[in-house]
Amino acid sequence: MKYNILFSNATKTSSWGGGEKWMLHAAKNVENTGHHCFFICRKNSIFQQKVQAEELPCTTIPFCNSIDIWSVLQIYRIIRQNNIHIIICSTNLDIKLAGLAGRMAGIPVISRQGLALISNKFKYKILIKYFTDSIITNTFSIKQQYESYPWFPKNHIQVIYNGVNIHPPLFPEKTIRQLRENYHIQPDEKIILSCGRLNHQKGFSFLIEAAKLAAQSQQKWKFIILGEGNQRKLLETQIHNNRLSNIILAGHQEETGKFYQMADIFVLSSLFEGTPNVILEAMTYRLPVIATAVNGVKEIIEHGKNGYIIPAQNAPAIYQQLKQILSDTTTLNQLKEAGYETVKIKFSWERFTSEFNDYLWNVINNYEKNHHKDS
């Protein structure tokens, strides 16, 4: 059976990260199997722009606060008008508002948890038990954490690994050479790339400290960070105060693939994560990865085999691991191929779409049985 699916995303207008990417790409892939996807989000958000660019149906909702009844009624109207079969929520605010609308309409509600945003508190017991029918996550570490809560419903959470395009677009060498020139990168300089929102979670201050160590040791390295966020000025000040010329905050980029293709190695410096899409994207470009030991990273990387795992909040560890790998061409080449094989086997969109379709069918059918609906 083909379903009408409503994706609810109440993130702030300036937000664009792994959760938003997951939602858009998941929708595009299930659309290709015959389902129809609809979106609700904040007006003038980056998410709205991305959805509309894909020519998918999108309605803006105020998402003012946790008791925004007007938004609930608007969502309920959208459910009825489009004969929605299931809702997929992005944030806890989505669960509260879209979840309530789903309850009013008598359809199942899923929460997608890319980060561990639920703690062992009574308010979350109410939220999860009464406003969701299932949770989908991309890492077993989140599943294990949630299921350790004594009140957490049994068989309520499903792990489906993120999908990624295992055949990403490649750019002409002329384009890559021009990109190096644009950022004044010398032919003999190695490029260390990182991506993500410029916020506390991503730990970029530690990457800047690693760049400082590299500058002090006169390493011919150039660090590039892609992304925007509320810590930009703080990070710029850190770079300025340390007089670093070997690190660039390149801002939000539409064509991140050019940077993956140009780089020599990728570093994830995060303090916490789910399953980081940026690691998977880097591996599709056969880019070796160093990542901090946070949540889903351990489910992607086997230390020393397809990447390297280092402690979080540890600039010297970043620097030392970079120094070791960048001086060993044989290891670099082995990591490139091993990383690509990992994403091809475990994280393709084809695998995700098949598992996700089965999951939707199970959630909807179980809901109908439990509520005595006719299938």
Short mmCIF file of C-alpha atoms in Angstrom, two decimals:
data_model
loop_
_atom_site.label_atom_id
_atom_site.label_comp_id
_atom_site.label_asym_id
_atom_site.label_seq_id
_atom_site.Cartn_x
_atom_site.Cartn_y
_atom_site.Cartn_z
CA MET A 1 0.00 0.00 0.00
CA LYS A 2 1.14 3.53 -0.73
CA TYR A 3 0.90 6.08 2.08
CA ASN A 4 0.50 9.83 2.48
CA ILE A 5 3.23 10.84 4.92
CA LEU A 6 3.44 14.14 6.80
CA PHE A 7 6.93 15.26 7.87
CA SER A 8 6.88 17.88 10.65
CA ASN A 9 9.99 20.02 11.22
CA ALA A 10 9.78 22.80 13.83
CA THR A 11 13.49 23.65 13.88
CA LYS A 12 14.48 27.31 13.83
CA THR A 13 14.48 29.19 10.54
CA SER A 14 18.29 29.25 10.32
CA SER A 15 18.77 25.56 11.11
CA TRP A 16 20.07 23.16 8.51
CA GLY A 17 21.81 20.05 9.77
CA GLY A 18 21.76 16.28 9.83
CA GLY A 19 18.16 15.98 10.99
CA GLU A 20 16.88 18.25 8.25
CA LYS A 21 18.98 16.48 5.61
CA TRP A 22 17.69 13.12 6.81
CA MET A 23 14.06 14.21 6.58
CA LEU A 24 14.37 15.63 3.06
CA HIS A 25 16.37 12.73 1.65
CA ALA A 26 14.18 10.13 3.35
CA ALA A 27 11.10 11.74 1.78
CA LYS A 28 12.67 11.88 -1.67
CA ASN A 29 13.61 8.21 -1.53
CA VAL A 30 10.22 6.95 -0.31
CA GLU A 31 8.52 9.17 -2.91
CA ASN A 32 10.39 7.14 -5.51
CA THR A 33 8.67 4.00 -4.21
CA GLY A 34 5.19 5.50 -4.67
CA HIS A 35 4.41 7.18 -1.34
CA HIS A 36 3.32 10.84 -1.23
CA CYS A 37 5.14 13.15 1.17
CA PHE A 38 3.97 16.45 2.66
CA PHE A 39 5.91 18.87 4.86
CA ILE A 40 5.15 21.42 7.56
CA CYS A 41 7.82 23.80 8.88
CA ARG A 42 8.47 27.40 9.92
CA LYS A 43 8.00 30.22 7.44
CA ASN A 44 11.14 31.51 5.69
CA SER A 45 13.26 28.70 7.09
CA ILE A 46 16.17 27.12 5.24
CA PHE A 47 14.23 23.86 5.50
CA GLN A 48 11.27 25.40 3.66
CA GLN A 49 13.59 26.62 0.89
CA LYS A 50 15.15 23.17 0.48
CA VAL A 51 11.77 21.40 0.37
CA GLN A 52 10.36 23.84 -2.16
CA ALA A 53 13.49 23.48 -4.31
CA GLU A 54 12.62 19.77 -4.55
CA GLU A 55 9.05 20.74 -5.58
CA LEU A 56 7.52 18.88 -2.65
CA PRO A 57 4.29 20.10 -0.96
CA CYS A 58 5.11 22.36 2.00
CA THR A 59 2.92 24.37 4.40
CA THR A 60 4.27 26.80 6.97
CA ILE A 61 3.12 26.57 10.59
CA PRO A 62 3.86 29.12 13.39
CA PHE A 63 5.15 26.53 15.92
CA CYS A 64 5.02 29.29 18.57
CA ASN A 65 5.28 27.22 21.76
CA SER A 66 4.26 23.96 23.43
CA ILE A 67 0.65 25.07 23.91
CA ASP A 68 0.15 26.60 20.45
CA ILE A 69 -3.39 25.33 19.84
CA TRP A 70 -3.71 27.36 16.63
CA SER A 71 -0.80 25.40 15.11
CA VAL A 72 -2.38 22.12 16.27
CA LEU A 73 -5.62 23.02 14.48
CA GLN A 74 -3.74 23.98 11.32
CA ILE A 75 -1.88 20.67 11.33
CA TYR A 76 -5.13 18.78 11.95
CA ARG A 77 -6.67 20.52 8.90
CA ILE A 78 -3.66 19.51 6.75
CA ILE A 79 -4.02 15.90 7.92
CA ARG A 80 -7.69 15.81 6.94
CA GLN A 81 -7.27 17.63 3.62
CA ASN A 82 -4.46 15.35 2.44
CA ASN A 83 -5.70 12.07 3.93
CA ILE A 84 -2.44 11.67 5.87
CA HIS A 85 -1.74 8.13 7.10
CA ILE A 86 1.22 8.82 9.40
CA ILE A 87 3.23 11.73 10.88
CA ILE A 88 7.01 11.79 11.29
CA CYS A 89 8.26 14.36 13.81
CA SER A 90 11.67 15.99 14.00
CA THR A 91 11.81 17.73 17.41
CA ASN A 92 10.07 17.47 20.78
CA LEU A 93 7.97 20.51 19.81
CA ASP A 94 6.82 18.60 16.73
CA ILE A 95 5.75 15.72 18.97
CA LYS A 96 3.72 18.06 21.18
CA LEU A 97 1.90 19.88 18.39
CA ALA A 98 1.85 17.52 15.40
CA GLY A 99 1.55 14.59 17.80
CA LEU A 100 -1.57 16.07 19.37
CA ALA A 101 -3.02 16.75 15.92
CA GLY A 102 -2.30 13.15 15.00
CA ARG A 103 -4.08 11.92 18.10
CA MET A 104 -7.10 14.07 17.20
CA ALA A 105 -7.10 12.64 13.68
CA GLY A 106 -6.58 9.04 14.81
CA ILE A 107 -3.34 8.33 12.94
CA PRO A 108 0.05 7.05 14.18
CA VAL A 109 2.88 9.42 15.10
CA ILE A 110 6.60 8.65 14.79
CA SER A 111 9.42 10.63 16.38
CA ARG A 112 12.74 10.57 14.54
CA GLN A 113 15.57 10.87 17.09
CA GLY A 114 18.95 11.62 15.51
CA LEU A 115 20.30 12.80 18.88
CA ALA A 116 19.50 11.61 22.39
CA LEU A 117 17.05 14.44 23.16
CA ILE A 118 14.95 12.51 25.70
CA SER A 119 16.12 12.09 29.28
CA ASN A 120 14.77 10.01 32.14
CA LYS A 121 12.25 12.61 33.30
CA PHE A 122 8.51 12.44 33.94
CA LYS A 123 7.69 15.03 31.26
CA TYR A 124 9.28 12.83 28.61
CA LYS A 125 7.35 9.82 29.87
CA ILE A 126 4.13 11.69 29.13
CA LEU A 127 5.42 12.94 25.77
CA ILE A 128 6.59 9.57 24.48
CA LYS A 129 3.92 7.32 25.97
CA TYR A 130 0.91 9.39 24.96
CA PHE A 131 2.00 11.32 21.87
CA THR A 132 4.05 8.78 19.88
CA ASP A 133 3.47 5.27 18.60
CA SER A 134 7.08 4.57 17.75
CA ILE A 135 10.55 6.12 17.61
CA ILE A 136 13.03 5.69 14.80
CA THR A 137 16.70 6.33 15.46
CA ASN A 138 19.95 5.82 13.58
CA THR A 139 22.12 4.36 16.33
CA PHE A 140 21.89 1.50 18.81
CA SER A 141 23.48 3.67 21.50
CA ILE A 142 20.35 5.88 21.58
CA LYS A 143 18.11 2.81 21.59
CA GLN A 144 20.01 1.35 24.54
CA GLN A 145 19.87 4.64 26.45
CA TYR A 146 16.12 5.07 25.98
CA GLU A 147 15.31 1.45 26.79
CA SER A 148 17.23 1.78 30.06
CA TYR A 149 14.52 4.16 31.35
CA PRO A 150 12.12 2.09 33.51
CA TRP A 151 9.04 3.78 32.03
CA PHE A 152 10.04 3.50 28.37
CA PRO A 153 7.48 1.46 26.36
CA LYS A 154 8.60 -1.98 25.15
CA ASN A 155 9.28 -2.49 21.43
CA HIS A 156 8.85 1.24 20.89
CA ILE A 157 12.11 2.06 19.11
CA GLN A 158 13.52 0.93 15.79
CA VAL A 159 17.10 1.44 14.56
CA ILE A 160 17.50 2.16 10.85
CA TYR A 161 20.88 3.45 9.76
CA ASN A 162 21.04 6.64 7.73
CA GLY A 163 21.27 6.42 3.97
CA VAL A 164 23.80 8.14 1.76
CA ASN A 165 24.38 8.42 -1.98
CA ILE A 166 27.18 5.93 -2.62
CA HIS A 167 27.80 7.43 -6.07
CA PRO A 168 28.21 11.15 -5.29
CA PRO A 169 28.78 13.69 -8.07
CA LEU A 170 32.42 14.29 -8.96
CA PHE A 171 33.73 17.67 -10.09
CA PRO A 172 36.27 18.36 -12.86
CA GLU A 173 39.87 18.76 -11.73
CA LYS A 174 39.76 22.34 -13.05
CA THR A 175 37.00 23.12 -10.54
CA ILE A 176 39.02 21.65 -7.67
CA ARG A 177 42.16 23.57 -8.67
CA GLN A 178 40.15 26.79 -8.78
CA LEU A 179 38.71 26.06 -5.35
CA ARG A 180 42.21 25.68 -3.93
CA GLU A 181 43.21 28.97 -5.50
CA ASN A 182 40.11 30.71 -4.12
CA TYR A 183 41.19 29.77 -0.59
CA HIS A 184 44.89 30.45 -1.23
CA ILE A 185 45.89 26.84 -0.59
CA GLN A 186 49.38 26.00 -1.76
CA PRO A 187 50.04 22.85 -3.87
CA ASP A 188 52.02 21.20 -1.07
CA GLU A 189 49.48 21.92 1.69
CA LYS A 190 47.28 19.12 3.06
CA ILE A 191 43.60 19.97 3.54
CA ILE A 192 41.76 18.95 6.72
CA LEU A 193 37.99 19.34 6.34
CA SER A 194 35.18 19.48 8.89
CA CYS A 195 31.47 20.31 8.53
CA GLY A 196 28.57 21.15 10.81
CA ARG A 197 26.67 23.87 12.64
CA LEU A 198 28.96 26.30 14.39
CA ASN A 199 27.70 25.46 17.86
CA HIS A 200 28.97 23.93 21.09
CA GLN A 201 27.96 20.38 20.12
CA LYS A 202 30.38 20.23 17.20
CA GLY A 203 33.49 20.94 19.30
CA PHE A 204 35.13 23.18 16.71
CA SER A 205 37.07 25.09 19.37
CA PHE A 206 39.13 21.90 19.86
CA LEU A 207 39.75 21.65 16.13
CA ILE A 208 41.02 25.25 16.19
CA GLU A 209 43.33 24.30 19.07
CA ALA A 210 44.63 21.44 16.92
CA ALA A 211 45.24 23.95 14.12
CA LYS A 212 47.23 26.03 16.60
CA LEU A 213 49.41 23.02 17.42
CA ALA A 214 49.91 22.42 13.70
CA ALA A 215 50.92 26.04 13.16
CA GLN A 216 53.41 25.87 16.02
CA SER A 217 54.95 22.75 14.46
CA GLN A 218 54.99 24.44 11.02
CA GLN A 219 52.87 21.72 9.44
CA LYS A 220 51.82 22.46 5.87
CA TRP A 221 48.16 21.92 6.63
CA LYS A 222 45.05 24.00 5.94
CA PHE A 223 41.93 23.47 8.06
CA ILE A 224 38.53 24.26 6.49
CA ILE A 225 35.24 24.26 8.45
CA LEU A 226 31.95 24.40 6.54
CA GLY A 227 28.79 25.64 8.27
CA GLU A 228 27.12 28.51 10.09
CA GLY A 229 25.83 28.90 13.62
CA ASN A 230 25.66 30.87 16.83
CA GLN A 231 29.33 30.35 17.70
CA ARG A 232 30.78 31.94 14.57
CA LYS A 233 31.94 35.13 16.31
CA LEU A 234 33.37 33.14 19.22
CA LEU A 235 35.34 30.89 16.85
CA GLU A 236 36.49 33.87 14.78
CA THR A 237 37.78 35.50 17.97
CA GLN A 238 39.63 32.31 18.92
CA ILE A 239 41.29 32.21 15.49
CA HIS A 240 42.16 35.92 15.60
CA ASN A 241 43.56 35.81 19.16
CA ASN A 242 45.84 32.93 18.22
CA ARG A 243 46.85 34.65 14.95
CA LEU A 244 46.06 31.55 12.93
CA SER A 245 46.24 31.72 9.16
CA ASN A 246 45.90 27.96 8.63
CA ILE A 247 42.16 27.68 9.37
CA ILE A 248 39.19 28.95 7.36
CA LEU A 249 35.54 29.28 8.38
CA ALA A 250 34.06 28.86 4.90
CA GLY A 251 30.40 29.29 5.93
CA HIS A 252 27.38 27.45 4.53
CA GLN A 253 28.10 25.81 1.17
CA GLU A 254 25.54 24.40 -1.25
CA GLU A 255 28.06 22.18 -3.04
CA THR A 256 29.88 20.48 -0.19
CA GLY A 257 31.02 17.72 -2.52
CA LYS A 258 33.69 19.99 -3.99
CA PHE A 259 35.26 20.34 -0.56
CA TYR A 260 35.11 16.60 0.17
CA GLN A 261 36.78 15.96 -3.18
CA MET A 262 39.46 18.58 -2.54
CA ALA A 263 40.31 17.50 1.03
CA ASP A 264 42.93 14.99 2.18
CA ILE A 265 41.22 13.98 5.42
CA PHE A 266 38.02 14.65 7.38
CA VAL A 267 37.79 15.37 11.12
CA LEU A 268 34.68 15.15 13.29
CA SER A 269 35.35 16.95 16.59
CA SER A 270 31.83 16.66 18.06
CA LEU A 271 31.04 16.33 21.77
CA PHE A 272 27.89 14.28 21.05
CA GLU A 273 26.14 12.96 17.93
CA GLY A 274 23.75 10.37 16.61
CA THR A 275 25.05 8.88 13.38
CA PRO A 276 26.88 11.79 11.73
CA ASN A 277 25.90 12.17 8.07
CA VAL A 278 29.09 14.10 7.39
CA ILE A 279 31.21 11.02 8.14
CA LEU A 280 29.19 8.95 5.70
CA GLU A 281 29.39 11.68 3.06
CA ALA A 282 33.16 11.93 3.51
CA MET A 283 33.54 8.17 3.09
CA THR A 284 31.57 8.20 -0.16
CA TYR A 285 34.27 10.52 -1.52
CA ARG A 286 36.89 8.06 -0.25
CA LEU A 287 38.02 10.61 2.30
CA PRO A 288 39.77 9.15 5.38
CA VAL A 289 38.04 10.02 8.67
CA ILE A 290 39.15 10.84 12.21
CA ALA A 291 36.22 11.15 14.62
CA THR A 292 35.59 11.60 18.31
CA ALA A 293 34.24 8.63 20.29
CA VAL A 294 30.61 9.78 20.45
CA ASN A 295 27.42 7.71 20.11
CA GLY A 296 26.94 6.34 16.58
CA VAL A 297 30.52 6.95 15.48
CA LYS A 298 31.48 3.57 16.94
CA GLU A 299 28.82 1.95 14.73
CA ILE A 300 30.47 3.37 11.61
CA ILE A 301 34.19 3.31 12.34
CA GLU A 302 36.36 0.35 13.33
CA HIS A 303 39.42 2.00 14.80
CA GLY A 304 42.44 1.49 12.58
CA LYS A 305 40.47 -0.36 9.88
CA ASN A 306 38.20 2.16 8.15
CA GLY A 307 39.02 5.27 10.19
CA TYR A 308 40.32 6.41 13.56
CA ILE A 309 38.45 7.19 16.78
CA ILE A 310 39.88 9.68 19.28
CA PRO A 311 38.70 11.08 22.64
CA ALA A 312 36.35 14.08 22.57
CA GLN A 313 37.51 17.51 23.81
CA ASN A 314 41.14 16.64 23.12
CA ALA A 315 43.00 18.91 20.68
CA PRO A 316 46.39 17.14 21.11
CA ALA A 317 44.72 13.82 20.16
CA ILE A 318 43.35 15.40 16.96
CA TYR A 319 46.76 16.81 16.09
CA GLN A 320 48.71 13.62 16.82
CA GLN A 321 46.32 11.43 14.86
CA LEU A 322 46.45 13.81 11.89
CA LYS A 323 50.23 13.86 12.02
CA GLN A 324 50.40 10.07 12.05
CA ILE A 325 47.98 9.48 9.18
CA LEU A 326 49.05 12.30 6.87
CA SER A 327 52.64 11.03 6.95
CA ASP A 328 51.62 7.49 5.93
CA THR A 329 50.43 7.23 2.31
CA THR A 330 49.79 3.48 2.56
CA THR A 331 47.46 3.89 5.54
CA LEU A 332 45.66 6.78 3.85
CA ASN A 333 44.90 4.69 0.78
CA GLN A 334 43.72 1.74 2.88
CA LEU A 335 41.35 3.98 4.85
CA LYS A 336 39.91 5.45 1.65
CA GLU A 337 38.84 2.08 0.29
CA ALA A 338 37.76 0.58 3.62
CA GLY A 339 35.59 3.61 4.41
CA TYR A 340 33.89 3.48 1.03
CA GLU A 341 33.15 -0.23 1.42
CA THR A 342 31.53 0.50 4.80
CA VAL A 343 29.01 2.99 3.41
CA LYS A 344 28.31 0.84 0.36
CA ILE A 345 27.41 -2.17 2.49
CA LYS A 346 25.68 -0.60 5.53
CA PHE A 347 24.51 2.90 4.61
CA SER A 348 23.16 3.01 1.05
CA TRP A 349 19.85 4.76 0.38
CA GLU A 350 18.58 1.54 -1.20
CA ARG A 351 19.02 -0.32 2.08
CA PHE A 352 17.52 2.54 4.09
CA THR A 353 14.46 2.84 1.83
CA SER A 354 13.69 -0.88 1.98
CA GLU A 355 13.94 -0.97 5.79
CA PHE A 356 12.03 2.31 6.18
CA ASN A 357 9.15 1.14 3.97
CA ASP A 358 8.84 -2.05 6.02
CA TYR A 359 8.91 0.01 9.21
CA LEU A 360 6.12 2.34 8.02
CA TRP A 361 3.97 -0.63 7.07
CA ASN A 362 4.45 -2.24 10.49
CA VAL A 363 3.71 0.95 12.46
CA ILE A 364 0.55 1.75 10.48
CA ASN A 365 -0.77 -1.81 10.56
CA ASN A 366 -0.09 -2.23 14.27
CA TYR A 367 -1.85 1.07 14.94
CA GLU A 368 -4.89 -0.02 12.95
CA LYS A 369 -5.05 -3.37 14.76
CA ASN A 370 -4.71 -1.76 18.18
CA HIS A 371 -7.42 0.78 17.37
CA HIS A 372 -9.70 -1.76 15.63
CA LYS A 373 -9.58 -0.02 12.28
CA ASP A 374 -10.37 -1.78 9.05
CA SER A 375 -7.16 -2.47 7.06
#
